[in-house]
Coordinates of C-alpha atoms in Angstrom, one line a residue:
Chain A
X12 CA 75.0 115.5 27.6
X13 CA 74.9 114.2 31.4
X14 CA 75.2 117.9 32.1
X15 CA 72.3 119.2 29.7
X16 CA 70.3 117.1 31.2
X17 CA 70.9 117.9 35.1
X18 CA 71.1 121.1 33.8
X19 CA 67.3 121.2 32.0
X20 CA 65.9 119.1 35.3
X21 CA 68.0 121.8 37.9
X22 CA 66.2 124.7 35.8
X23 CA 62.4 123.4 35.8
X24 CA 62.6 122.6 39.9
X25 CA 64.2 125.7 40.7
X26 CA 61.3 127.3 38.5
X27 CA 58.6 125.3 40.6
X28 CA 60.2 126.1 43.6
X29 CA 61.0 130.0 43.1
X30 CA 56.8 129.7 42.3
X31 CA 55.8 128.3 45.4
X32 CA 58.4 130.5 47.2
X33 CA 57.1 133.5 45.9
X34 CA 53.6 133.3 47.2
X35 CA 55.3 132.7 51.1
X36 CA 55.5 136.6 51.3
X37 CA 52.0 137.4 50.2
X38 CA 50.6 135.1 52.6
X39 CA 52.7 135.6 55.7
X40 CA 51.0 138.7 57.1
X41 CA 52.9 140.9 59.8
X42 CA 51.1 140.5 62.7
X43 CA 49.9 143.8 64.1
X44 CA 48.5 142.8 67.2
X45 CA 51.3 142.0 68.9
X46 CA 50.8 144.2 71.9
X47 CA 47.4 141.8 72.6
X48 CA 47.9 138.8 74.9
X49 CA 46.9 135.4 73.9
X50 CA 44.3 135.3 76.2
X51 CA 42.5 138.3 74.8
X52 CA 42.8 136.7 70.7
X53 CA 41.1 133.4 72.6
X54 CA 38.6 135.4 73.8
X55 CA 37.8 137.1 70.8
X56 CA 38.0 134.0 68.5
X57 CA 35.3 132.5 71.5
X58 CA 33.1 135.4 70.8
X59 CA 33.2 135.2 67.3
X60 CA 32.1 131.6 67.5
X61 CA 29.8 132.3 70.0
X62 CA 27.4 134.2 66.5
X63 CA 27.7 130.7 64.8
X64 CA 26.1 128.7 67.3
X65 CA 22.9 131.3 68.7
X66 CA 20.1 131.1 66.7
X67 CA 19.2 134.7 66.2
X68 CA 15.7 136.1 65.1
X69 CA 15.2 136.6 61.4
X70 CA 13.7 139.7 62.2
X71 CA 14.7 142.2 65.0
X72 CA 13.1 145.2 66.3
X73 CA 13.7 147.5 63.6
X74 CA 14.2 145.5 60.3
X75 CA 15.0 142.3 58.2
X76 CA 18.0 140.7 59.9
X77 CA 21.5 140.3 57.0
X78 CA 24.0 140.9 59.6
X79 CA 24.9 140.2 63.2
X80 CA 26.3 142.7 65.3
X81 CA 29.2 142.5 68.1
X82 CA 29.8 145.3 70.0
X83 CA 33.1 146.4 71.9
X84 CA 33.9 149.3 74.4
X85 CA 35.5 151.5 72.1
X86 CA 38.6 151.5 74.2
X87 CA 38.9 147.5 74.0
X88 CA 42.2 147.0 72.3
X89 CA 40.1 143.6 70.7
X90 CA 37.9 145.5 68.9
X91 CA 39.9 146.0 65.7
X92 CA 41.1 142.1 66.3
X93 CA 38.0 141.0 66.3
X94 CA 36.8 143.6 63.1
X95 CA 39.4 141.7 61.4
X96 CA 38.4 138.5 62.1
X97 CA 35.3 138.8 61.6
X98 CA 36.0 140.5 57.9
X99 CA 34.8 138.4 55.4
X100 CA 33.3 135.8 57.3
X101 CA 29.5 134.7 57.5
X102 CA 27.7 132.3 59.8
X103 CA 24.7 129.7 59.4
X104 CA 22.2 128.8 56.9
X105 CA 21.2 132.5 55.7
X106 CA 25.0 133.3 55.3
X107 CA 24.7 136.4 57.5
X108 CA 27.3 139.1 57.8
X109 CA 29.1 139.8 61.0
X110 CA 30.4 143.2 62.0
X111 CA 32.5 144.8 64.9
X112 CA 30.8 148.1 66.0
X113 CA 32.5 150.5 69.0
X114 CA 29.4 149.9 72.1
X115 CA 27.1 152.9 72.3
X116 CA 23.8 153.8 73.4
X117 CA 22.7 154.2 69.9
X118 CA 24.2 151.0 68.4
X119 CA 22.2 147.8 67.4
X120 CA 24.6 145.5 69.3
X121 CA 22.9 141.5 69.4
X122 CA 26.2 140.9 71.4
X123 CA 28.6 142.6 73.6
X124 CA 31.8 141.7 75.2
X125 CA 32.8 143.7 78.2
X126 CA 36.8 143.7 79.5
X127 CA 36.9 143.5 83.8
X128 CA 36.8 147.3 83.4
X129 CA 33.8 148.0 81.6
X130 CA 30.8 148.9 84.0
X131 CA 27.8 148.9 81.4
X132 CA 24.3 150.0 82.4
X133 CA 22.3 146.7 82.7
X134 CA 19.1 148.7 81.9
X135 CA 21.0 149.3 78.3
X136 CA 21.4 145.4 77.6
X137 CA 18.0 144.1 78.4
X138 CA 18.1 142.8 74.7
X139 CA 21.5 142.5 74.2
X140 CA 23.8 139.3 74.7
X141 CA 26.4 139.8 77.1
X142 CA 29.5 138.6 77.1
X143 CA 32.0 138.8 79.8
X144 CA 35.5 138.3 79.5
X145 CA 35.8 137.1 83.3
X146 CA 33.7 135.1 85.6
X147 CA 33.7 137.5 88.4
X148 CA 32.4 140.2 87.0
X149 CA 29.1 141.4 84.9
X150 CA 27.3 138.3 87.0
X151 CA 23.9 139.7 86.3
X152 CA 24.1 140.4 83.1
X153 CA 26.1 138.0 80.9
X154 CA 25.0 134.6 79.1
X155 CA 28.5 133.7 78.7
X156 CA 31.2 134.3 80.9
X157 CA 35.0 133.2 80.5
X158 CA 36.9 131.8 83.0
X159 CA 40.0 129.8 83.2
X160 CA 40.9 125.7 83.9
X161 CA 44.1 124.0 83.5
X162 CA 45.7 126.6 81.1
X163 CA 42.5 126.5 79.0
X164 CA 39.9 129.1 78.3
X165 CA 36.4 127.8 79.4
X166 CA 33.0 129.6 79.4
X167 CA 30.2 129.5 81.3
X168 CA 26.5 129.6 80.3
X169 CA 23.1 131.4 81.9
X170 CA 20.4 129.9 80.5
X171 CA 17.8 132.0 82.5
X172 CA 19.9 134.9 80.4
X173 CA 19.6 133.4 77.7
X174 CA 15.8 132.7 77.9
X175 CA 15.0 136.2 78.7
X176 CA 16.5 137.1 76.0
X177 CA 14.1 134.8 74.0
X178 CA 17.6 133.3 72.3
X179 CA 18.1 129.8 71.7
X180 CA 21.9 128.5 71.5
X181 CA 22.5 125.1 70.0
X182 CA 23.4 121.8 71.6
X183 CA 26.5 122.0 70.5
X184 CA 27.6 124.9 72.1
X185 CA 25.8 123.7 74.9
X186 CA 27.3 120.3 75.7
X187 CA 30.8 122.5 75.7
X188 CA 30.0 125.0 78.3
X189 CA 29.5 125.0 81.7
X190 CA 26.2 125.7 83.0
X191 CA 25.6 128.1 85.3
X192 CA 24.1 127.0 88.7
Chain B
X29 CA 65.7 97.8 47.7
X30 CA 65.0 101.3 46.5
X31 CA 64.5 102.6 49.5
X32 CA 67.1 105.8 48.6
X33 CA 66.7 105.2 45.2
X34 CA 65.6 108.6 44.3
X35 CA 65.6 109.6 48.1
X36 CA 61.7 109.9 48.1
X37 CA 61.1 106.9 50.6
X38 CA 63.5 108.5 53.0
X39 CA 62.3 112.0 52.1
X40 CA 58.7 110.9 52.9
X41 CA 59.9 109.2 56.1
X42 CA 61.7 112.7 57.3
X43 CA 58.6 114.5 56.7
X44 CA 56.4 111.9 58.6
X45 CA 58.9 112.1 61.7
X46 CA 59.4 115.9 61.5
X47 CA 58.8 117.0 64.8
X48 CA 55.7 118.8 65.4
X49 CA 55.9 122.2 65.3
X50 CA 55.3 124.4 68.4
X51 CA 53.1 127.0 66.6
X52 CA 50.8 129.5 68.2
X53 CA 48.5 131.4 66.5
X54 CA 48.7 135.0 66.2
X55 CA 46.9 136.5 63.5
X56 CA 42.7 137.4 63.3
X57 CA 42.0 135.4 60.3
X58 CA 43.9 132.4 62.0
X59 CA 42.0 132.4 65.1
X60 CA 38.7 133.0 62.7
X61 CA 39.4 129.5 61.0
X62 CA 39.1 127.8 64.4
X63 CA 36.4 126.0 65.3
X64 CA 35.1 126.0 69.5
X65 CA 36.6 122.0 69.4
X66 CA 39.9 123.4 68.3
X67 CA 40.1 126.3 70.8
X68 CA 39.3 124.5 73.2
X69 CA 42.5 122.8 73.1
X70 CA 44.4 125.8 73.3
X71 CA 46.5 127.1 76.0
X72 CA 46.4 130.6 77.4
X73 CA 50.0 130.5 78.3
X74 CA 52.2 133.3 76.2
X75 CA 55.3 130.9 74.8
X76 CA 58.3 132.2 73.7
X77 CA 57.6 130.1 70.8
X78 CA 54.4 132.2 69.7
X79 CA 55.8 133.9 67.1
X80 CA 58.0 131.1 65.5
X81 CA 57.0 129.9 62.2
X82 CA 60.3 128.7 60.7
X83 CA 62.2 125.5 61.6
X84 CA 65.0 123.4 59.9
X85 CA 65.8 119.8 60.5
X86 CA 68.9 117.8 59.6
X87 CA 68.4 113.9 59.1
X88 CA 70.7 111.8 58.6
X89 CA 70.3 108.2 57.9
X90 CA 71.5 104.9 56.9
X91 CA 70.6 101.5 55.3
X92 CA 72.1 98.3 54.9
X93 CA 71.2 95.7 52.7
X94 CA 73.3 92.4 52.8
X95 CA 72.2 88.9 51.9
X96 CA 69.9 87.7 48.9
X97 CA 66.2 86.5 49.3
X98 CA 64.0 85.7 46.2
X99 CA 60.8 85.4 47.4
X100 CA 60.9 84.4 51.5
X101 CA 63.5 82.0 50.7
X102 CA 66.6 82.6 51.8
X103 CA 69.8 82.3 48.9
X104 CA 73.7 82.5 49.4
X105 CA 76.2 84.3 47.6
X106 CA 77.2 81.0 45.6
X107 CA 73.4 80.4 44.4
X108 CA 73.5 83.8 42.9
X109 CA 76.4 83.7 41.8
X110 CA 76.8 82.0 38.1
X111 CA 80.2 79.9 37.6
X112 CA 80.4 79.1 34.4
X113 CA 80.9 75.1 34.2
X114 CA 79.7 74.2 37.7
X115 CA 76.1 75.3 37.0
X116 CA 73.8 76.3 34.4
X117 CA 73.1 79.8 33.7
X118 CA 69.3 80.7 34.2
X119 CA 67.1 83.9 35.0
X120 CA 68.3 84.2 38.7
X121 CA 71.9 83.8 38.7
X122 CA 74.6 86.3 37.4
X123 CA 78.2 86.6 36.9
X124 CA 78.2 89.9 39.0
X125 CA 76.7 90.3 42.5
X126 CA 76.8 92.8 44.6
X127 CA 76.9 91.5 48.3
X128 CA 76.6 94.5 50.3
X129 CA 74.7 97.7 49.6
X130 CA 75.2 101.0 52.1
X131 CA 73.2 103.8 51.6
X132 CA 73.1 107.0 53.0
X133 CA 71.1 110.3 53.0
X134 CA 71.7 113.4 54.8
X135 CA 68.8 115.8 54.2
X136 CA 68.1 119.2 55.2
X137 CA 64.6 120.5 55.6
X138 CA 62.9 123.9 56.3
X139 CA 59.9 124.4 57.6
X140 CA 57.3 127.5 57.3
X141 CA 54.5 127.4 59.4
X142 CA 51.8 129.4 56.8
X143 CA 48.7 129.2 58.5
X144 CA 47.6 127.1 61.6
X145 CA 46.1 124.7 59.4
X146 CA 48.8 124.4 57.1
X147 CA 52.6 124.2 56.6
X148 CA 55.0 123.8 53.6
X149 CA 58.2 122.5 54.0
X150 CA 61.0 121.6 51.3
X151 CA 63.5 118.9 51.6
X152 CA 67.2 118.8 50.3
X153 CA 68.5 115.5 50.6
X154 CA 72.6 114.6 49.9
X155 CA 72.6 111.1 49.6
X156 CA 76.0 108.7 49.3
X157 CA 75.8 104.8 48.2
X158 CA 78.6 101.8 47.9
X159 CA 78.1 99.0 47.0
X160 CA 80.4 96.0 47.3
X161 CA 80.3 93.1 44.1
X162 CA 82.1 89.9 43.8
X163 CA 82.3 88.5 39.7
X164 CA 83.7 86.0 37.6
X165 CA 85.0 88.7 35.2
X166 CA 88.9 89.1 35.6
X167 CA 90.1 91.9 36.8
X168 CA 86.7 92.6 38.6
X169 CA 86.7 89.7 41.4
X170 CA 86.2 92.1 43.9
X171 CA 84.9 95.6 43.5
X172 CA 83.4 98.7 44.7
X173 CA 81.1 101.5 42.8
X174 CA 80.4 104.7 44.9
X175 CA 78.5 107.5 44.0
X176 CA 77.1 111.0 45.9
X177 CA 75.4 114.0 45.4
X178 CA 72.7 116.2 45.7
X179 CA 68.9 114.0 45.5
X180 CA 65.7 114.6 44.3
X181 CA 64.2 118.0 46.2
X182 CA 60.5 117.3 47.6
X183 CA 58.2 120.5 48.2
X184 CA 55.0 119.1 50.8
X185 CA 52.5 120.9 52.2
X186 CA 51.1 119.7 55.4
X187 CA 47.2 120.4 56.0
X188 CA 45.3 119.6 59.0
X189 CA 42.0 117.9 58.9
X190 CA 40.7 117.6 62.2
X191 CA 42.1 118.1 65.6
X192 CA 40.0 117.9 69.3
X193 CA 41.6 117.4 72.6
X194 CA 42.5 113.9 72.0
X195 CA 42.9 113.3 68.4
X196 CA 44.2 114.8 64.9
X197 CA 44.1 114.2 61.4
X198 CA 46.7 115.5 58.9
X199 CA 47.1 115.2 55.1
X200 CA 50.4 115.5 53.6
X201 CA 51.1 116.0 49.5
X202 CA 54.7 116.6 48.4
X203 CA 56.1 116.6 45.1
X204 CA 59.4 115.2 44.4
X205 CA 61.6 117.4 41.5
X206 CA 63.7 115.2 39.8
X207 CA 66.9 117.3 40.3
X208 CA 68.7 114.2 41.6
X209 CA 71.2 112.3 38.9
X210 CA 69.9 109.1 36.9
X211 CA 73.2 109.1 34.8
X212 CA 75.7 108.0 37.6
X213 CA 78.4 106.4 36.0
X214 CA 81.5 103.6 37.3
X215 CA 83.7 101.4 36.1
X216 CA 81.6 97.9 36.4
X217 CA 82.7 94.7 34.3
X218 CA 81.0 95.3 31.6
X219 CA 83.2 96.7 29.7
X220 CA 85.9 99.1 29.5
X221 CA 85.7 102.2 30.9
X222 CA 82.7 103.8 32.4
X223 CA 79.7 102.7 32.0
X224 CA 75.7 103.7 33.6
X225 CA 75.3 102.3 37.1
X226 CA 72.2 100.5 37.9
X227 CA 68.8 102.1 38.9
X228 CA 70.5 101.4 43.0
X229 CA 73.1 103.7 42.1
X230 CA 71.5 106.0 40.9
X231 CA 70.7 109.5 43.0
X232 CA 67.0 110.5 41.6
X233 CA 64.6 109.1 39.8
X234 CA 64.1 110.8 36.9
X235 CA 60.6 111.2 37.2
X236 CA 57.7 114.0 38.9
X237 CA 56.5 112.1 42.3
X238 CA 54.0 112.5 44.6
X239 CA 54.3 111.5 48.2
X240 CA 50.9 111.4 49.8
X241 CA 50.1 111.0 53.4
X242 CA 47.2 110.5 55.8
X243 CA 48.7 110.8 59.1
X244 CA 46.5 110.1 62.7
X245 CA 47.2 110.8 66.4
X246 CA 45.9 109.9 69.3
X247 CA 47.2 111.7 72.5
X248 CA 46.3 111.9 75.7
X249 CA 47.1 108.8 78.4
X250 CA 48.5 107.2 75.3
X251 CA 50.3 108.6 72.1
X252 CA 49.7 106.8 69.5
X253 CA 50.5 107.5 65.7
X254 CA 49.2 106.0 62.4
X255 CA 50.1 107.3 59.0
X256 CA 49.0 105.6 55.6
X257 CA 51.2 106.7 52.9
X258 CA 52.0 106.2 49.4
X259 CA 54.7 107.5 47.0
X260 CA 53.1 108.0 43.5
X261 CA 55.6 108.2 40.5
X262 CA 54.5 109.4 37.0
X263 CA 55.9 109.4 33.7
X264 CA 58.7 107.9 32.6
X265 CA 62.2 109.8 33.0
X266 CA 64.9 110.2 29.8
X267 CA 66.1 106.9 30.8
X268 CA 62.7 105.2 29.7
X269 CA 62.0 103.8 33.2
X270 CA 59.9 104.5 36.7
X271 CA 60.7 102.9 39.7
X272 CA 57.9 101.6 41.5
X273 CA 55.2 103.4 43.7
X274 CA 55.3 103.1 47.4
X275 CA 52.4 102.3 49.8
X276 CA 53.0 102.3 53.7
X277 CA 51.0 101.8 56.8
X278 CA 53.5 102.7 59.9
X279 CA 52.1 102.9 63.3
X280 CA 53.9 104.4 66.5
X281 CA 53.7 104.5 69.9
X282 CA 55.4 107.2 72.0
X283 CA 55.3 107.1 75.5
X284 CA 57.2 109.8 77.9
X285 CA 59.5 108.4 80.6
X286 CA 61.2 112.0 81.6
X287 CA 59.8 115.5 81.2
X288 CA 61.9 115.8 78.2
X289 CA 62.7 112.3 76.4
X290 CA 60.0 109.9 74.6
X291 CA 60.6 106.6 73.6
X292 CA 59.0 105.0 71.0
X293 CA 58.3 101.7 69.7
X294 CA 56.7 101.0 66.1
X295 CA 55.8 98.7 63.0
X296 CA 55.6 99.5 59.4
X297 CA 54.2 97.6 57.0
X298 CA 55.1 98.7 53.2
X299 CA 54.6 97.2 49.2
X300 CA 57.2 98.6 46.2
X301 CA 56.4 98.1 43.0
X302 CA 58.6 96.4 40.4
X303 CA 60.4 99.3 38.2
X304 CA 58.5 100.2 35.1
X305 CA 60.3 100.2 31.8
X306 CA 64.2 99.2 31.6
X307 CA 67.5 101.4 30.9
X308 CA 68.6 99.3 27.9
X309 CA 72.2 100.6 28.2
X310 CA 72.4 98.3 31.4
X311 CA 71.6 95.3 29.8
X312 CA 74.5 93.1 27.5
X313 CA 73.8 91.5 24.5
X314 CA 73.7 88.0 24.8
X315 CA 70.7 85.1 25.9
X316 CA 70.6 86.3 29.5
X317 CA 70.8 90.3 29.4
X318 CA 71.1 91.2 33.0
X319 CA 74.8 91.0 34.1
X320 CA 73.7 91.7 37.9
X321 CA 70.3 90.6 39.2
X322 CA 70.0 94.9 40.1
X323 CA 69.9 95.7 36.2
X324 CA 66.6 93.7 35.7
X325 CA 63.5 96.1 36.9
X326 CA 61.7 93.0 37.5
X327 CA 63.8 92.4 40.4
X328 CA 63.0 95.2 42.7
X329 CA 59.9 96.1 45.1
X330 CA 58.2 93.4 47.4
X331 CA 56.6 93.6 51.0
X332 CA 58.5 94.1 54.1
X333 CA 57.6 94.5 57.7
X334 CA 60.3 96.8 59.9
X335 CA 59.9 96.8 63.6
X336 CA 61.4 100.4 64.8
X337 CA 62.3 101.7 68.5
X338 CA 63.4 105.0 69.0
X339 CA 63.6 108.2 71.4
X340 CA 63.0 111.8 71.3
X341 CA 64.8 114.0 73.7
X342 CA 63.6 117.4 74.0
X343 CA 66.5 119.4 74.6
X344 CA 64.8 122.7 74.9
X345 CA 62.3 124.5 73.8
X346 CA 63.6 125.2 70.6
X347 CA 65.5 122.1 69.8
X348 CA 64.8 118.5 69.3
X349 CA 67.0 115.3 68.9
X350 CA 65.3 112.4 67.5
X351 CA 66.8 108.8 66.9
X352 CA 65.6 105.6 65.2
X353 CA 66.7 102.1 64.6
X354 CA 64.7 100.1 62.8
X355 CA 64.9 95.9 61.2
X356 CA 63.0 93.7 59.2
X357 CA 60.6 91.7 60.7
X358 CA 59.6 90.0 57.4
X359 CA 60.8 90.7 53.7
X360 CA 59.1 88.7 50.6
X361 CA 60.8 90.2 47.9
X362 CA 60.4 90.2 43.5
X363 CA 64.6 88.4 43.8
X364 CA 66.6 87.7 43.9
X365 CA 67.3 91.0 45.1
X366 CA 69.8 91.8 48.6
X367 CA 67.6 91.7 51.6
X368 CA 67.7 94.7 53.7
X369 CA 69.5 94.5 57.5
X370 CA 68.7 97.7 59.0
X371 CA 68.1 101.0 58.6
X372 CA 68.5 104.2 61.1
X373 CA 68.1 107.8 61.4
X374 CA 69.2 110.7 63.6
X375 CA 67.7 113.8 63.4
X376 CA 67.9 117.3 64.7
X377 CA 65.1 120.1 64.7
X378 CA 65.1 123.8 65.3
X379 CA 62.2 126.1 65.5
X380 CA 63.7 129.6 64.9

């Protein structure tokens, strides 16, 4: 009897526990972006934040805004990071979209992140937000530029960039960044 | 009392001292969930530990409980005991008493790291008790019931509410499987033979739990650490009892006095309720029932307040060795019931 009943308690726990192990596979995802350094994913998870806390127009140039756009050199290794990260998500009141497009002349880009290589043409992202991913370069172009404290990724602001832009970025962000001087 | 009585209270404990986990995030959709607060507090520095999402822990620890109180009030061994003749048998004395109680767990936990809000973690605990009786009964003067084996296995998830620079927030649910034994048996005066051991004796509960946390942190110049936290029993088990829910408040705080070894100094305040229901084959047939004041549920649970020290030495990056003493302060307790001495734990972690 004293064994029945260890028996009948062993059997349910292990079923309960067999349940709860089984859904540790589906949820612990190889990660493929290994060869990526940690800076870079900070970065990228910075930029992605970045959408949430601009308040962009309803309406741009050519239509009825549903979507946000961040745009990548095509040779950026973060670009399908970020297209991942991005996948699924939507940001503030309106619930818009946001997608990960290669940079090109012909893209609609509200926001592009350049690596220390890229060497965009500033007369290309007179409406564009510009991210860069260090402080030293793209200095006449970015609103936001990364640079590094302590073992900590910071970011600077432009306001003047971001006025002539006609953008307006929340408090919040604000009162996190350092203003640029 | 009950602290290992089912091995929740010390399974809750273990998880509320597991170290925390060195966890870096590596995936898009766990870098998505973070807000600009949380990355903020990130460092850029690659870790070896990036990747490492598993860890085990082995715990082992130990209570004593020695002494009766009923109440505050302080009793001896003679006032419990009943001598028939001498003095009148009431409520709260018995021919059998145990005078000192040892109880052991040693408890192996794994650790998965699911998201970087979340982690689960299961806990399988071995526990071992004695216990130590003196009795009127012939033949059973002095005695000593052991029993061992595997405890009640807790599954807990650990999710994180809030974290900035300085501060966190963490919820903890578990749930307790009753795989541990309530039908230990020993040869106890009683009668011939075997016979059930009381609910102390006992290695589960019997019964579907729920430990339940809220735990705080504030880091920074100082580390301090506050975590509310109950143990919620339902049901009744086959044995047609529950032993009582626990509610704790402990607080902690750690301070560094080498690169790699904390110390730590804290208080817990806790409340255990009486058992619920009764194992009737425990009780004897006659005007006073309970042969030993640890076979009537209304003599368990109470308040207590434990004053703990402790250290944490960082051994490397992978491994931690934790250590904890801890005493009653204060103990008003549903008796008589044996008053606890100490308690202590050692523990080591691994991330892998």
């Amino acid at each position: 009897m004293l064994t029945s009943r260890f028996c009948t308690h062993l059997r349910r726990s292990i079923l309960v526990m067999a349940a709860g192990l089984l859904t540790l596979p589906a949820v612990a995802q190889q990660d493929q972006y290994d060869a990526l350094s940690r800076l870079d994913k900070l970065k990228a998870a910075y930029v992605f934040n970045f959408t949430k806390f601009i308040d962009w127009p309803e309406f741009d140039r050519r239509s009825s805004r549903k979507i946000v756009v961040i745009c990548l050199n095509k040779h950026n290794p973060l670009l399908l990071f970020l297209r991942e990260m991005v996948q699924g998500q939507t940001i503030g009141k309106q619930q818009w979209a946001v997608e990960v497009l290669p940079y090109d002349v012909g893209t609609r880009c509200d926001l592009a992140y350049f690596g220390e290589q890229a060497r965009p043409d500033p007369e290309l992202l007179k409406e564009i937000l510009v991210v860069s991913s260090d402080i030293r370069f793209h200095q006449n172009i970015a609103t936001f530029s990364f640079y590094e404290e302590g073992k900590r990724l910071r970011f600077e602001v432009d306001l003047q960039q971001l006025q002539q832009l006609e953008l307006e970025a929340s408090s919040e962000l604000l009162k996190l960044a350092r203003i640029k001087r | 009392m009950v602290i290992f009585a089912g091995a929740r209270h010390a399974l809750l404990v273990c998880f509320s001292l597991l170290p925390a986990l060195v966890f870096a995030q590596t995936t898009p959709a766990e870098f998505a969930e973070m807000s600009l607060q949380e990355l903020l507090t990130l460092s850029t520095e690659e870790t070896p530990q990036t990747h490492k999402r598993w860890s085990w822990s082995l715990r082992y620890q130990q209570a004593q409980f020695e002494g009766y109180l009923d109440g505050s009030e302080t009793l001896s061994l003679d006032e419990v005991l009943f001598v028939p003749g001498g003095e009148v048998r009431s409520a709260k004395n018995f021919p059998v008493v145990p005078t000192v109680i040892k109880q052991r767990a040693t408890i192996f936990g794994i650790n998965y790291q699911w998201r970087e809000r979340w982690r689960v973690s299961l806990a399988l605990p071995y526990v071992q008790q004695e216990t130590a009786h003196i009795s009127i009964v012939p033949g059973y003067q002095q005695f000593l019931l052991k029993t061992h084996g595997i405890g009640d296995i807790t599954l807990a998830t650990r999710f994180r509410l809030y974290a900035d620079p300085d501060e966190s927030l963490h919820a903890n649910l578990g749930l307790s499987l009753p795989v541990g034994s309530i039908d230990e048996q020993g040869d106890t005066p009683r009668a011939p033979g075997e016979q059930q051991l009381p609910y102390t004796m006992q290695l589960g509960s019997g019964t579907w739990d729920f430990p339940i946390a809220l735990s705080y942190r504030l880091t920074g110049a100082h580390d301090v650490r506050v975590d509310v936290a109950a143990n919620i029993r339902t049901g009744q088990n086959d044995r047609h009892y529950r032993l009582g829910n626990r509610y704790s408040v402990k607080a902690k705080y750690q301070r560094p006095i080498s690169d790699s070894v904390n110390v730590a100094l804290g208080v817990e305040l806790s409340h255990t309720d009486r058992i619920h229901g009764a194992d009737e084959s425990l009780l004897v047939a006659t005007a006073f029932p309970y042969p030993a004041g640890i076979t009537n549920p209304d003599m368990y649970g109470g308040r207590k307040a434990l004053a703990s020290v402790g250290f944490a030495w960082q051994y490397s990056a992978d491994m931690n060795l934790s250590v904890e003493f801890a005493k009653p302060l204060y103990q008003h307790l549903n008796g008589p019931q044996p008053q606890e001495r100490w308690r202590g734990a050692v523990m080591l972690s691994r991330t892998l």
